XYZ file of N, CA, C and O in Angstrom:
784
model
N 3.163 -18.710 209.799
C 3.424 -20.134 209.805
C 3.974 -20.577 211.150
O 3.566 -21.611 211.679
N 4.909 -19.801 211.673
C 5.526 -20.172 212.946
C 4.525 -20.119 214.095
O 4.574 -20.961 215.003
N 3.613 -19.168 214.043
C 2.612 -19.053 215.108
C 1.720 -20.277 215.181
O 1.449 -20.802 216.263
N 1.283 -20.765 214.032
C 0.432 -21.964 214.009
C 1.220 -23.168 214.483
O 0.715 -23.993 215.263
N 2.471 -23.297 214.054
C 3.314 -24.414 214.493
C 3.523 -24.383 216.002
O 3.471 -25.425 216.672
N 3.737 -23.196 216.549
C 3.928 -23.053 217.999
C 2.652 -23.436 218.758
O 2.710 -24.171 219.747
N 1.521 -22.958 218.288
C 0.244 -23.285 218.949
C 0.007 -24.785 218.932
O -0.392 -25.378 219.942
N 0.262 -25.424 217.788
C 0.025 -26.871 217.697
C 0.977 -27.650 218.604
O 0.595 -28.671 219.175
N 2.211 -27.168 218.771
C 3.158 -27.830 219.685
C 2.709 -27.694 221.135
O 2.743 -28.664 221.897
N 2.279 -26.490 221.502
C 1.819 -26.271 222.881
C 0.552 -27.071 223.176
O 0.388 -27.610 224.277
N -0.329 -27.185 222.183
C -1.544 -27.976 222.374
C -1.210 -29.461 222.541
O -1.774 -30.129 223.412
N -0.269 -29.967 221.746
C 0.134 -31.372 221.905
C 0.761 -31.594 223.282
O 0.502 -32.615 223.925
N 1.562 -30.656 223.736
C 2.156 -30.764 225.073
C 1.063 -30.816 226.137
O 1.100 -31.656 227.038
N 0.072 -29.943 226.018
C -1.043 -29.935 226.972
C -1.797 -31.262 226.952
O -2.077 -31.852 227.999
N -2.119 -31.747 225.750
C -2.826 -33.023 225.625
C -2.010 -34.169 226.219
O -2.557 -35.058 226.881
N -0.706 -34.143 225.990
C 0.165 -35.203 226.505
C 0.263 -35.162 228.023
O 0.216 -36.209 228.681
N 0.403 -33.963 228.580
C 0.498 -33.840 230.044
C -0.802 -34.250 230.727
O -0.786 -34.721 231.867
N -1.922 -34.074 230.038
C -3.225 -34.444 230.602
C -3.627 -35.879 230.260
O -4.746 -36.301 230.557
N -2.715 -36.654 229.663
C -3.073 -37.977 229.151
C -3.570 -38.947 230.219
O -4.305 -39.883 229.916
N -3.185 -38.750 231.467
C -3.597 -39.651 232.541
C -4.945 -39.257 233.143
O -5.535 -40.020 233.902
N -5.428 -38.072 232.825
C -6.695 -37.622 233.402
C -7.882 -38.340 232.766
O -7.899 -38.582 231.556
N -8.842 -38.669 233.588
C -10.071 -39.306 233.116
C -10.779 -38.375 232.132
O -10.943 -37.190 232.401
N -11.166 -38.898 230.975
C -11.872 -38.106 229.974
C -10.972 -37.288 229.070
O -11.467 -36.522 228.241
N -9.640 -37.426 229.214
C -8.729 -36.668 228.350
C -8.822 -37.195 226.921
O -9.336 -38.283 226.661
N -8.325 -36.419 225.972
C -8.347 -36.819 224.561
C -7.642 -38.169 224.393
O -8.155 -39.060 223.707
N -6.472 -38.329 225.007
C -5.719 -39.581 224.877
C -6.531 -40.757 225.425
O -6.502 -41.841 224.853
N -7.235 -40.527 226.514
C -8.055 -41.596 227.096
C -9.219 -41.933 226.155
O -9.533 -43.098 225.939
N -9.833 -40.892 225.578
C -11.003 -41.114 224.724
C -10.674 -41.812 223.405
O -11.503 -42.543 222.878
N -9.474 -41.583 222.869
C -9.131 -42.225 221.588
C -8.383 -43.544 221.785
O -7.980 -44.175 220.812
N -8.193 -43.937 223.041
C -7.612 -45.244 223.308
C -6.105 -45.278 223.483
O -5.525 -46.362 223.594
N -5.451 -44.134 223.517
C -4.003 -44.125 223.738
C -3.670 -44.325 225.211
O -2.687 -44.962 225.547
N -4.461 -43.757 226.085
C -4.191 -43.854 227.518
C -3.094 -42.900 227.945
O -2.664 -42.027 227.187
N -2.619 -43.085 229.175
C -1.597 -42.205 229.719
C -0.213 -42.536 229.178
O 0.084 -43.687 228.877
N 0.617 -41.509 229.048
C 1.995 -41.717 228.587
C 2.963 -41.150 229.607
O 2.632 -40.243 230.369
N 4.168 -41.710 229.615
C 5.187 -41.296 230.588
C 5.812 -39.961 230.194
O 5.698 -39.516 229.049
N 6.524 -39.370 231.162
C 7.185 -38.092 230.897
C 8.217 -38.245 229.788
O 8.366 -37.374 228.929
N 8.934 -39.376 229.775
C 9.913 -39.631 228.713
C 9.266 -39.697 227.340
O 9.821 -39.225 226.347
N 8.078 -40.284 227.272
C 7.356 -40.338 226.007
C 6.840 -38.959 225.594
O 6.777 -38.662 224.402
N 6.486 -38.147 226.565
C 6.045 -36.777 226.252
C 7.196 -36.001 225.613
O 7.020 -35.327 224.595
N 8.388 -36.124 226.192
C 9.567 -35.444 225.646
C 9.806 -35.865 224.201
O 10.004 -35.029 223.308
N 9.755 -37.165 223.961
C 10.009 -37.684 222.619
C 8.864 -37.335 221.671
O 9.097 -37.094 220.482
N 7.642 -37.283 222.181
C 6.492 -36.878 221.358
C 6.683 -35.462 220.822
O 6.424 -35.198 219.639
N 7.141 -34.579 221.693
C 7.355 -33.189 221.268
C 8.496 -33.114 220.260
O 8.420 -32.371 219.278
N 9.546 -33.903 220.476
C 10.640 -33.945 219.490
C 10.101 -34.351 218.118
O 10.370 -33.697 217.109
N 9.331 -35.443 218.081
C 8.808 -35.932 216.806
C 7.857 -34.920 216.180
O 7.917 -34.658 214.974
N 7.012 -34.319 216.983
C 6.061 -33.332 216.461
C 6.792 -32.153 215.829
O 6.469 -31.722 214.721
N 7.804 -31.637 216.511
C 8.556 -30.487 215.988
C 9.320 -30.888 214.726
O 9.331 -30.147 213.731
N 9.938 -32.076 214.728
C 10.695 -32.524 213.563
C 9.788 -32.666 212.342
O 10.138 -32.224 211.239
N 8.618 -33.259 212.525
C 7.697 -33.468 211.404
C 7.071 -32.149 210.962
O 7.095 -31.795 209.783
N 6.516 -31.402 211.893
C 5.789 -30.189 211.496
C 6.720 -29.127 210.924
O 6.320 -28.382 210.022
N 7.963 -29.060 211.403
C 8.873 -28.053 210.853
C 9.245 -28.363 209.411
O 9.376 -27.454 208.591
N 9.399 -29.640 209.078
C 9.686 -29.956 207.680
C 8.456 -29.746 206.818
O 8.549 -29.258 205.690
N 7.288 -30.060 207.328
C 6.059 -29.805 206.570
C 5.859 -28.306 206.354
O 5.354 -27.883 205.307
N 6.284 -27.491 207.325
C 6.204 -26.033 207.180
C 7.033 -25.567 205.990
O 6.634 -24.659 205.263
N 8.168 -26.211 205.767
C 9.013 -25.862 204.623
C 8.256 -26.075 203.313
O 8.302 -25.237 202.412
N 7.523 -27.190 203.209
C 6.741 -27.451 201.996
C 5.631 -26.413 201.828
O 5.284 -26.050 200.706
N 5.086 -25.930 202.929
C 4.050 -24.906 202.861
C 4.648 -23.552 202.476
O 4.118 -22.856 201.610
N 5.743 -23.185 203.108
C 6.347 -21.867 202.893
C 6.849 -21.692 201.461
O 6.756 -20.605 200.898
N 7.348 -22.740 200.854
C 7.934 -22.626 199.527
C 6.900 -22.333 198.441
O 7.245 -21.895 197.354
N 5.633 -22.551 198.737
C 4.579 -22.301 197.746
C 4.114 -20.846 197.752
O 3.207 -20.484 197.006
N 4.713 -20.017 198.608
C 4.339 -18.605 198.641
C 2.894 -18.407 199.038
O 2.414 -19.012 199.984
N 2.181 -17.599 198.264
C 0.797 -17.274 198.605
C -0.183 -18.373 198.200
O -1.361 -18.285 198.492
N 0.295 -19.419 197.555
C -0.571 -20.493 197.076
C -0.603 -21.667 198.061
O 0.237 -21.786 198.940
N -1.581 -22.552 197.853
C -1.667 -23.768 198.652
C -0.450 -24.640 198.366
O 0.081 -24.630 197.262
N -0.003 -25.404 199.365
C 1.233 -26.169 199.207
C 1.166 -27.177 198.069
O 2.171 -27.499 197.445
N -0.016 -27.686 197.725
C -0.123 -28.711 196.694
C -0.114 -28.139 195.283
O -0.102 -28.883 194.310
N -0.105 -26.816 195.138
C -0.133 -26.215 193.806
C 1.243 -26.138 193.168
O 1.356 -25.816 191.992
N 2.288 -26.421 193.926
C 3.651 -26.319 193.416
C 4.426 -27.569 193.819
O 4.587 -27.841 195.013
N 4.885 -28.311 192.828
C 5.636 -29.530 193.126
C 7.036 -29.190 193.607
O 7.729 -28.390 192.972
N 7.470 -29.799 194.698
C 8.830 -29.540 195.166
C 9.861 -30.217 194.269
O 9.561 -31.208 193.597
N 11.057 -29.692 194.276
C 12.146 -30.289 193.502
C 12.463 -31.677 194.057
O 12.295 -31.923 195.257
N 12.919 -32.579 193.215
C 13.246 -33.930 193.684
C 14.252 -33.949 194.844
O 14.132 -34.766 195.752
N 15.203 -33.028 194.838
C 16.187 -33.012 195.919
C 15.543 -32.634 197.255
O 15.909 -33.161 198.302
N 14.559 -31.738 197.210
C 13.843 -31.377 198.435
C 13.001 -32.555 198.925
O 12.943 -32.839 200.115
N 12.353 -33.263 198.001
C 11.580 -34.442 198.382
C 12.479 -35.500 199.014
O 12.127 -36.111 200.023
N 13.654 -35.710 198.421
C 14.593 -36.699 198.959
C 15.076 -36.285 200.347
O 15.126 -37.118 201.273
N 15.415 -35.008 200.505
C 15.865 -34.514 201.817
C 14.751 -34.640 202.847
O 14.993 -35.038 203.993
N 13.528 -34.310 202.438
C 12.388 -34.427 203.339
C 12.145 -35.860 203.765
O 11.927 -36.145 204.946
N 12.170 -36.771 202.797
C 11.955 -38.186 203.110
C 13.025 -38.705 204.070
O 12.721 -39.408 205.042
N 14.279 -38.319 203.811
C 15.365 -38.782 204.679
C 15.239 -38.188 206.085
O 15.368 -38.908 207.084
N 14.978 -36.898 206.174
C 14.876 -36.244 207.477
C 13.693 -36.771 208.283
O 13.818 -37.061 209.480
N 12.540 -36.900 207.637
C 11.344 -37.355 208.342
C 11.446 -38.825 208.749
O 11.024 -39.199 209.847
N 12.033 -39.646 207.899
C 12.230 -41.060 208.237
C 13.194 -41.203 209.404
O 12.929 -41.942 210.364
N 14.318 -40.482 209.346
C 15.310 -40.552 210.417
C 14.724 -40.063 211.737
O 14.905 -40.713 212.784
N 14.012 -38.958 211.709
C 13.406 -38.415 212.933
C 12.403 -39.389 213.531
O 12.368 -39.581 214.753
N 11.603 -40.002 212.677
C 10.587 -40.940 213.169
C 11.243 -42.186 213.765
O 10.841 -42.652 214.844
N 12.260 -42.720 213.097
C 12.956 -43.902 213.626
C 13.608 -43.580 214.967
O 13.482 -44.347 215.928
N 14.307 -42.453 215.051
C 14.940 -42.063 216.315
C 13.903 -41.906 217.429
O 14.124 -42.345 218.557
N 12.778 -41.268 217.102
C 11.734 -41.067 218.109
C 11.136 -42.384 218.570
O 10.696 -42.499 219.717
N 11.124 -43.377 217.708
C 10.524 -44.665 218.070
C 11.472 -45.564 218.865
O 11.028 -46.283 219.755
N 12.746 -45.543 218.555
C 13.675 -46.517 219.149
C 14.626 -45.931 220.192
O 15.456 -46.662 220.743
N 14.531 -44.644 220.467
C 15.455 -44.019 221.418
C 15.389 -44.746 222.768
O 14.314 -44.981 223.297
N 16.562 -45.105 223.317
C 16.553 -45.830 224.597
C 16.180 -44.911 225.768
O 16.299 -43.687 225.673
N 15.766 -45.536 226.864
C 15.489 -44.771 228.090
C 16.786 -44.081 228.487
O 17.811 -44.732 228.656
N 16.743 -42.773 228.559
C 17.938 -41.998 228.894
C 17.521 -40.669 229.504
O 16.342 -40.357 229.585
N 18.543 -39.906 229.934
C 18.285 -38.602 230.531
C 19.258 -37.569 229.959
O 20.097 -37.041 230.692
N 19.153 -37.251 228.664
C 20.036 -36.205 228.124
C 19.732 -34.864 228.794
O 18.572 -34.467 228.882
N 20.776 -34.229 229.291
C 20.641 -32.961 230.030
C 19.699 -33.094 231.218
O 19.036 -32.127 231.619
N 19.585 -34.305 231.756
C 18.746 -34.535 232.928
C 17.259 -34.636 232.625
O 16.434 -34.680 233.536
N 16.892 -34.679 231.339
C 15.477 -34.740 230.941
C 15.137 -36.175 230.543
O 15.758 -36.730 229.634
N 14.151 -36.793 231.201
C 13.788 -38.170 230.845
C 13.308 -38.267 229.393
O 12.509 -37.449 228.935
N 13.844 -39.247 228.678
C 13.504 -39.457 227.272
C 13.321 -40.946 227.038
O 14.114 -41.751 227.525
N 12.291 -41.305 226.280
C 12.014 -42.705 225.998
C 11.418 -42.835 224.610
O 10.494 -42.097 224.248
N 11.951 -43.789 223.822
C 11.424 -44.054 222.484
C 9.948 -44.426 222.533
O 9.509 -45.145 223.435
N 9.197 -43.947 221.565
C 7.737 -44.120 221.570
C 7.306 -45.559 221.346
O 6.200 -45.934 221.730
N 8.150 -46.384 220.761
C 7.796 -47.779 220.523
C 8.368 -48.714 221.588
O 8.254 -49.924 221.482
N 8.974 -48.179 222.611
C 9.545 -48.998 223.683
C 8.545 -49.288 224.798
O 8.834 -50.043 225.708
N 7.398 -48.631 224.730
C 6.381 -48.783 225.775
C 5.028 -48.407 225.168
O 4.967 -47.568 224.280
N 3.965 -49.018 225.642
C 2.636 -48.654 225.132
C 2.323 -47.202 225.467
O 2.845 -46.686 226.445
N 1.540 -46.548 224.665
C 0.773 -46.970 223.493
C 1.632 -46.961 222.227
O 2.281 -45.962 221.919
N 1.625 -48.071 221.512
C 2.451 -48.212 220.316
C 1.932 -47.406 219.137
O 2.648 -47.209 218.170
N 0.706 -46.940 219.207
C 0.131 -46.130 218.121
C 0.491 -44.648 218.250
O 0.102 -43.842 217.404
N 1.250 -44.281 219.269
C 1.560 -42.867 219.511
C 2.284 -42.196 218.335
O 1.908 -41.079 217.956
N 3.290 -42.831 217.705
C 3.922 -42.162 216.545
C 2.932 -41.895 215.405
O 2.968 -40.830 214.793
N 2.032 -42.849 215.143
C 1.030 -42.648 214.087
C 0.089 -41.504 214.457
O -0.264 -40.678 213.603
N -0.299 -41.429 215.731
C -1.150 -40.326 216.188
C -0.455 -38.989 215.966
O -1.066 -38.026 215.475
N 0.825 -38.906 216.292
C 1.572 -37.648 216.133
C 1.668 -37.266 214.655
O 1.500 -36.098 214.295
N 1.905 -38.235 213.785
C 1.962 -37.951 212.351
C 0.622 -37.418 211.846
O 0.581 -36.435 211.108
N -0.466 -38.061 212.219
C -1.799 -37.599 211.794
C -2.059 -36.195 212.349
O -2.563 -35.315 211.642
N -1.711 -35.977 213.598
C -1.860 -34.672 214.242
C -1.095 -33.605 213.445
O -1.628 -32.530 213.155
N 0.147 -33.902 213.082
C 0.970 -32.939 212.333
C 0.383 -32.653 210.956
O 0.379 -31.499 210.501
N -0.114 -33.675 210.278
C -0.683 -33.472 208.943
C -1.950 -32.632 209.023
O -2.158 -31.732 208.195
N -2.791 -32.876 210.016
C -3.993 -32.046 210.190
C -3.614 -30.588 210.436
O -4.195 -29.667 209.838
N -2.639 -30.358 211.301
C -2.206 -28.991 211.575
C -1.505 -28.360 210.374
O -1.515 -27.140 210.217
N -0.890 -29.171 209.522
C -0.247 -28.663 208.306
C -1.285 -28.002 207.402
O -1.053 -26.933 206.843
N -2.467 -28.629 207.259
C -3.535 -28.033 206.463
C -4.035 -26.738 207.106
O -4.298 -25.752 206.409
N -4.156 -26.727 208.419
C -4.580 -25.504 209.126
C -3.541 -24.406 208.924
O -3.871 -23.246 208.639
N -2.271 -24.772 209.043
C -1.172 -23.821 208.866
C -1.166 -23.254 207.449
O -1.000 -22.047 207.254
N -1.353 -24.101 206.451
C -1.345 -23.644 205.072
C -2.531 -22.727 204.796
O -2.398 -21.720 204.100
N -3.695 -23.059 205.369
C -4.865 -22.194 205.211
C -4.608 -20.827 205.849
O -4.951 -19.785 205.273
N -3.978 -20.817 207.016
C -3.644 -19.544 207.671
C -2.711 -18.720 206.793
O -2.881 -17.499 206.665
N -1.751 -19.375 206.149
C -0.817 -18.674 205.262
C -1.548 -18.086 204.061
O -1.397 -16.898 203.752
N -2.357 -18.898 203.383
C -3.057 -18.454 202.172
C -3.987 -17.290 202.496
O -4.001 -16.281 201.776
N -4.754 -17.394 203.574
C -5.702 -16.325 203.907
C -4.999 -15.084 204.454
O -5.506 -13.970 204.291
N -3.835 -15.245 205.048
C -3.050 -14.076 205.456
C -2.581 -13.313 204.223
O -2.669 -12.077 204.173
N -2.073 -14.037 203.232
C -1.680 -13.385 201.977
C -2.868 -12.659 201.346
O -2.743 -11.525 200.885
N -4.016 -13.321 201.312
C -5.201 -12.695 200.708
C -5.604 -11.430 201.460
O -6.006 -10.435 200.859
N -5.494 -11.462 202.773
C -5.798 -10.288 203.595
C -4.808 -9.161 203.284
O -5.208 -8.001 203.109
N -3.504 -9.503 203.214
C -2.490 -8.492 202.912
C -2.752 -7.828 201.564
O -2.628 -6.612 201.420
N -3.121 -8.639 200.579
C -3.364 -8.113 199.233
C -4.666 -7.308 199.185
O -4.703 -6.209 198.637
N -5.722 -7.827 199.777
C -7.035 -7.157 199.712
C -7.020 -5.787 200.373
O -7.643 -4.850 199.875
N -6.313 -5.656 201.485
C -6.323 -4.402 202.232
C -4.997 -3.648 202.143
O -4.805 -2.657 202.826
N -4.084 -4.154 201.318
C -2.775 -3.525 201.127
C -2.106 -3.216 202.470
O -1.557 -2.139 202.681
N -2.148 -4.164 203.379
C -1.577 -4.008 204.717
C -0.072 -3.782 204.594
O 0.617 -4.478 203.846
N 0.430 -2.801 205.331
C 1.843 -2.414 205.297
C 2.306 -2.089 203.872
O 3.449 -2.307 203.516
N 1.378 -1.629 203.019
C 1.660 -1.303 201.612
C 2.267 -2.511 200.894
O 3.155 -2.395 200.060
N 1.746 -3.685 201.213
C 2.246 -4.932 200.634
C 2.186 -4.923 199.108
O 3.130 -5.334 198.441
N 1.096 -4.415 198.555
C 0.946 -4.397 197.099
C 1.934 -3.447 196.432
O 2.216 -3.583 195.247
N 2.457 -2.492 197.173
C 3.377 -1.511 196.614
C 4.839 -1.893 196.802
O 5.728 -1.175 196.375
N 5.086 -3.039 197.439
C 6.457 -3.393 197.811
C 7.273 -3.958 196.667
O 8.488 -4.030 196.754
N 6.625 -4.395 195.583
C 7.359 -5.031 194.492
C 7.613 -6.498 194.747
O 8.153 -7.199 193.905
N 7.234 -7.009 195.917
C 7.459 -8.415 196.249
C 6.216 -9.258 196.024
O 6.246 -10.459 196.199
N 5.123 -8.624 195.632
C 3.903 -9.393 195.380
C 4.092 -10.174 194.077
O 4.624 -9.650 193.108
N 3.708 -11.442 194.052
C 3.882 -12.236 192.835
C 3.126 -11.640 191.658
O 2.089 -11.010 191.811
N 3.680 -11.836 190.481
C 3.100 -11.316 189.252
C 1.835 -12.097 188.900
O 1.809 -13.311 188.951
N 0.759 -11.401 188.545
C -0.491 -12.057 188.187
C -0.918 -11.722 186.763
O -2.092 -11.741 186.445
N 0.043 -11.380 185.906
C -0.290 -11.072 184.526
C -0.601 -12.358 183.775
O -0.103 -13.419 184.118
N -1.412 -12.272 182.705
C -1.805 -13.486 181.994
C -0.658 -14.184 181.278
O -0.719 -15.361 181.034
N 0.404 -13.458 180.891
C 1.524 -14.103 180.205
C 2.744 -14.074 181.111
O 2.954 -13.121 181.864
N 3.602 -15.110 181.043
C 4.747 -15.160 181.931
C 5.902 -14.264 181.510
O 6.865 -14.132 182.237
N 5.830 -13.623 180.311
C 6.938 -12.807 179.856
C 6.484 -11.378 179.593
O 5.373 -11.142 179.131
N 7.370 -10.422 179.903
C 7.058 -9.044 179.544
C 7.538 -8.808 178.108
O 8.006 -9.719 177.444
N 7.447 -7.574 177.610
C 7.792 -7.356 176.212
C 9.291 -7.439 175.927
O 9.688 -7.355 174.799
N 10.121 -7.643 176.903
C 11.547 -7.872 176.665
C 11.860 -9.361 176.550
O 12.997 -9.738 176.361
N 10.856 -10.224 176.721
C 11.085 -11.659 176.655
C 11.646 -12.225 177.947
O 12.114 -13.353 177.991
N 11.606 -11.447 179.012
C 12.153 -11.882 180.299
C 11.014 -12.340 181.181
O 9.999 -11.677 181.281
N 11.214 -13.463 181.813
C 10.198 -13.956 182.733
C 10.078 -12.982 183.886
O 11.054 -12.684 184.562
N 8.869 -12.451 184.087
C 8.675 -11.512 185.184
C 8.813 -12.204 186.525
O 9.145 -11.587 187.519
N 8.570 -13.526 186.594
C 8.739 -14.243 187.855
C 10.221 -14.338 188.218
O 10.581 -14.354 189.368
N 11.117 -14.394 187.191
C 12.536 -14.534 187.482
C 13.117 -13.264 188.084
O 14.168 -13.301 188.697
N 12.448 -12.128 187.915
C 12.968 -10.886 188.475
C 12.136 -10.378 189.640
O 12.426 -9.340 190.197
N 11.107 -11.136 190.050
C 10.199 -10.615 191.066
C 10.851 -10.470 192.435
O 10.394 -9.696 193.247
N 11.915 -11.215 192.706
C 12.568 -11.105 194.010
C 13.843 -10.282 193.974
O 14.572 -10.231 194.946
N 14.149 -9.659 192.851
C 15.310 -8.795 192.758
C 14.929 -7.437 193.327
O 13.908 -6.873 192.955
N 15.728 -6.898 194.257
C 15.372 -5.600 194.852
C 15.225 -4.505 193.795
O 15.967 -4.465 192.827
N 14.267 -3.649 194.012
C 14.018 -2.467 193.186
C 13.565 -2.787 191.762
O 13.623 -1.939 190.905
N 13.154 -4.035 191.490
C 12.625 -4.369 190.167
C 11.235 -4.939 190.366
O 11.052 -5.926 191.048
N 10.257 -4.297 189.793
C 8.880 -4.749 189.889
C 8.536 -5.528 188.626
O 8.884 -5.085 187.528
N 7.880 -6.693 188.747
C 7.488 -7.433 187.543
C 6.674 -6.556 186.594
O 5.807 -5.809 187.014
N 7.001 -6.660 185.318
C 6.293 -5.874 184.314
C 6.913 -4.508 184.071
O 6.609 -3.859 183.091
N 7.796 -4.040 184.971
C 8.438 -2.742 184.813
C 9.553 -2.843 183.781
O 10.303 -3.811 183.774
N 9.670 -1.862 182.921
C 10.728 -1.858 181.912
C 12.074 -1.689 182.614
O 12.231 -0.859 183.494
N 13.023 -2.520 182.215
C 14.377 -2.380 182.746
C 15.336 -2.305 181.568
O 15.074 -2.835 180.486
N 16.458 -1.638 181.785
C 17.446 -1.502 180.727
C 18.344 -2.732 180.751
O 18.881 -3.114 181.787
N 18.501 -3.363 179.603
C 19.337 -4.553 179.502
C 20.487 -4.239 178.558
O 20.288 -3.782 177.436
N 21.701 -4.496 179.030
C 22.873 -4.264 178.192
C 22.886 -5.266 177.046
O 22.505 -6.419 177.205
N 23.356 -4.837 175.871
C 23.334 -5.695 174.680
C 24.147 -6.973 174.845
O 23.831 -7.984 174.254
N 25.193 -6.947 175.658
C 26.043 -8.130 175.777
C 25.663 -9.012 176.971
O 26.366 -9.965 177.281
N 24.562 -8.712 177.638
C 24.176 -9.514 178.803
C 23.439 -10.772 178.357
O 22.823 -10.817 177.296
N 23.503 -11.834 179.171
C 22.767 -13.076 178.844
C 21.263 -12.833 178.712
O 20.611 -13.491 177.918
N 20.702 -11.894 179.491
C 19.276 -11.619 179.409
C 18.893 -11.002 178.069
O 17.851 -11.294 177.510
N 19.774 -10.157 177.520
C 19.490 -9.540 176.234
C 19.498 -10.598 175.126
O 18.651 -10.590 174.247
N 20.447 -11.530 175.193
C 20.525 -12.594 174.201
C 19.305 -13.523 174.315
O 18.803 -14.002 173.317
N 18.868 -13.776 175.528
C 17.714 -14.648 175.747
C 16.446 -14.054 175.154
O 15.605 -14.759 174.614
N 16.290 -12.737 175.239
C 15.085 -12.073 174.752
C 15.033 -11.942 173.234
O 13.997 -11.672 172.670
N 16.162 -12.166 172.540
C 16.194 -11.983 171.062
C 15.718 -13.211 170.361
O 15.840 -14.310 170.751
């Protein structure tokens, strides 16, 4: 996930630095050239957006990000973080924090730059998620690094409970416990009561 995010950030930086060149992507889509301060802020916005989108991808494990609904608190945190980052990137005054020129994206043309960055991040989010899903499939298909033997592979049994009545998914991340493996449960433990 991090590799795809890094590549997409470096590509956006390259596209932004070349924005004044004739025939550049920015010139062809009508954005035109952007200032160094806008490039700095563009990278800030790109990293802020794509890193939060990476969280939504990573939490789904080996599945596509849309197959698992995030908890409401994560959605609220995401909405707040992404909204705040976008507003800051748009309205930041001309300044030089640490001597680096910075300028809000809506303080100077092209005014469509924040929307372009959002679309760019969403497109790369799908690429990133596909890379994650196919990496998992590769690890499982070829048992790379003995991945299938690690006990960390998600349970793919048809029923969510083993014969003790315990959800195998609830124990899949506990060290030294493989889903479906018989474990000894003490009679007075909450798990023993749950299974009865």
